Short mmCIF file of C-alpha atoms in Angstrom, two decimals:
data_model
loop_
_atom_site.label_atom_id
_atom_site.label_comp_id
_atom_site.label_asym_id
_atom_site.label_seq_id
_atom_site.Cartn_x
_atom_site.Cartn_y
_atom_site.Cartn_z
CA UNK A 1 20.77 -12.04 -48.83
CA UNK A 2 18.99 -8.70 -49.14
CA UNK A 3 15.58 -10.44 -49.18
CA UNK A 4 16.40 -12.13 -45.85
CA UNK A 5 17.27 -8.78 -44.29
CA UNK A 6 14.07 -7.27 -45.64
CA UNK A 7 12.05 -10.21 -44.23
CA UNK A 8 13.75 -9.82 -40.86
CA UNK A 9 13.03 -6.08 -40.82
CA UNK A 10 9.37 -6.69 -41.70
CA UNK A 11 9.07 -9.34 -38.97
CA UNK A 12 10.73 -7.01 -36.49
CA UNK A 13 8.25 -4.28 -37.40
CA UNK A 14 5.32 -6.66 -36.87
CA UNK A 15 6.67 -7.74 -33.51
CA UNK A 16 7.20 -4.14 -32.39
CA UNK A 17 3.63 -3.30 -33.41
CA UNK A 18 2.33 -6.34 -31.54
CA UNK A 19 4.31 -5.33 -28.43
CA UNK A 20 2.89 -1.82 -28.65
CA UNK A 21 -0.68 -3.12 -28.86
CA UNK A 22 -0.09 -5.45 -25.90
CA UNK A 23 1.28 -2.58 -23.82
CA UNK A 24 -1.75 -0.44 -24.62
CA UNK A 25 -4.10 -3.29 -23.70
CA UNK A 26 -2.23 -3.93 -20.47
CA UNK A 27 -2.36 -0.23 -19.58
CA UNK A 28 -6.13 -0.18 -20.11
CA UNK A 29 -6.66 -3.34 -18.06
CA UNK A 30 -4.51 -2.12 -15.16
CA UNK A 31 -6.08 1.34 -14.95
CA UNK A 32 -8.47 0.37 -12.09
CA UNK A 33 -5.56 -1.14 -10.14
CA UNK A 34 -3.53 2.02 -10.59
CA UNK A 35 -6.43 4.18 -9.41
CA UNK A 36 -6.88 2.01 -6.33
CA UNK A 37 -3.18 2.06 -5.52
CA UNK A 38 -3.17 5.83 -5.89
CA UNK A 39 -6.01 6.09 -3.34
CA UNK A 40 -4.18 3.77 -0.95
CA UNK A 41 -1.00 5.83 -1.31
CA UNK A 42 -2.91 8.99 -0.42
CA UNK A 43 -4.49 7.30 2.62
CA UNK A 44 -1.12 6.03 3.82
CA UNK A 45 0.38 9.49 3.40
CA UNK A 46 -2.42 10.94 5.53
CA UNK A 47 -1.85 8.30 8.23
CA UNK A 48 1.89 8.97 8.24
CA UNK A 49 1.27 12.70 8.46
CA UNK A 50 -1.05 12.15 11.44
CA UNK A 51 1.47 9.84 13.11
CA UNK A 52 4.22 12.42 12.64
CA UNK A 53 1.98 15.15 14.07
CA UNK A 54 1.16 13.07 17.13
CA UNK A 55 4.83 12.25 17.56
CA UNK A 56 5.68 15.95 17.58
CA UNK A 57 2.72 16.87 19.82
CA UNK A 58 2.37 14.22 22.55
CA UNK A 59 0.24 16.60 24.60
CA UNK A 60 -2.64 15.95 22.19
CA UNK A 61 -2.50 12.22 22.96
CA UNK A 62 -2.24 12.92 26.68
CA UNK A 63 -5.23 15.24 26.60
CA UNK A 64 -7.31 12.72 24.65
CA UNK A 65 -6.51 9.94 27.11
CA UNK A 66 -7.28 12.22 30.06
CA UNK A 67 -10.66 13.12 28.58
CA UNK A 68 -11.48 9.47 27.99
CA UNK A 69 -10.54 8.57 31.56
CA UNK A 70 -12.70 11.33 32.98
CA UNK A 71 -15.72 10.61 30.79
CA UNK A 72 -15.91 6.83 30.56
CA UNK A 73 -13.23 4.62 32.11
CA UNK A 74 -14.98 1.47 30.86
CA UNK A 75 -14.80 2.76 27.28
CA UNK A 76 -11.12 3.46 27.73
CA UNK A 77 -10.51 -0.13 28.82
CA UNK A 78 -12.53 -1.48 25.88
CA UNK A 79 -10.69 0.72 23.36
CA UNK A 80 -7.35 -0.18 24.94
CA UNK A 81 -8.08 -3.86 24.39
CA UNK A 82 -9.13 -3.18 20.80
CA UNK A 83 -6.02 -1.12 20.17
CA UNK A 84 -3.78 -3.82 21.61
CA UNK A 85 -5.46 -6.45 19.42
CA UNK A 86 -5.04 -4.23 16.34
CA UNK A 87 -1.38 -3.63 17.21
CA UNK A 88 -0.68 -7.36 17.65
CA UNK A 89 -2.47 -8.14 14.38
CA UNK A 90 -0.45 -5.47 12.56
CA UNK A 91 2.84 -6.83 13.96
CA UNK A 92 1.94 -10.38 12.92
CA UNK A 93 0.93 -9.19 9.45
CA UNK A 94 4.21 -7.28 9.04
CA UNK A 95 6.22 -10.37 10.04
CA UNK A 96 4.30 -12.52 7.55
CA UNK A 97 4.77 -9.99 4.74
CA UNK A 98 8.48 -9.83 5.52
CA UNK A 99 8.69 -13.63 5.47
CA UNK A 100 7.05 -13.64 2.04
CA UNK A 101 9.47 -10.99 0.79
CA UNK A 102 6.73 -8.37 0.35
CA UNK A 103 7.98 -5.99 3.02
CA UNK A 104 11.45 -4.47 3.44
CA UNK A 105 11.51 -4.92 7.23
CA UNK A 106 9.72 -7.02 9.87
#
């Protein structure tokens, strides 16, 4: 009976060592993914900070639009169309991600 317990303890030790090695290997292999995700998180934080700033200071948006209208109305129209297309694409992408269960809200 004691030999069986010893064998089980030895096997458990081997398995724990194997798990530890697999975790280390996985950590090394996922390092580039983690670095990329960290960069994306920083970029998203910057975008959110800018969005919050513009939400608190709508006069900045108004001034920018006024300047665009005065300088080049045709450019304003072109950028408005591009912005609308980007907004529609973003909404569609959010709906698809929600449908796939990858986003908390549509």
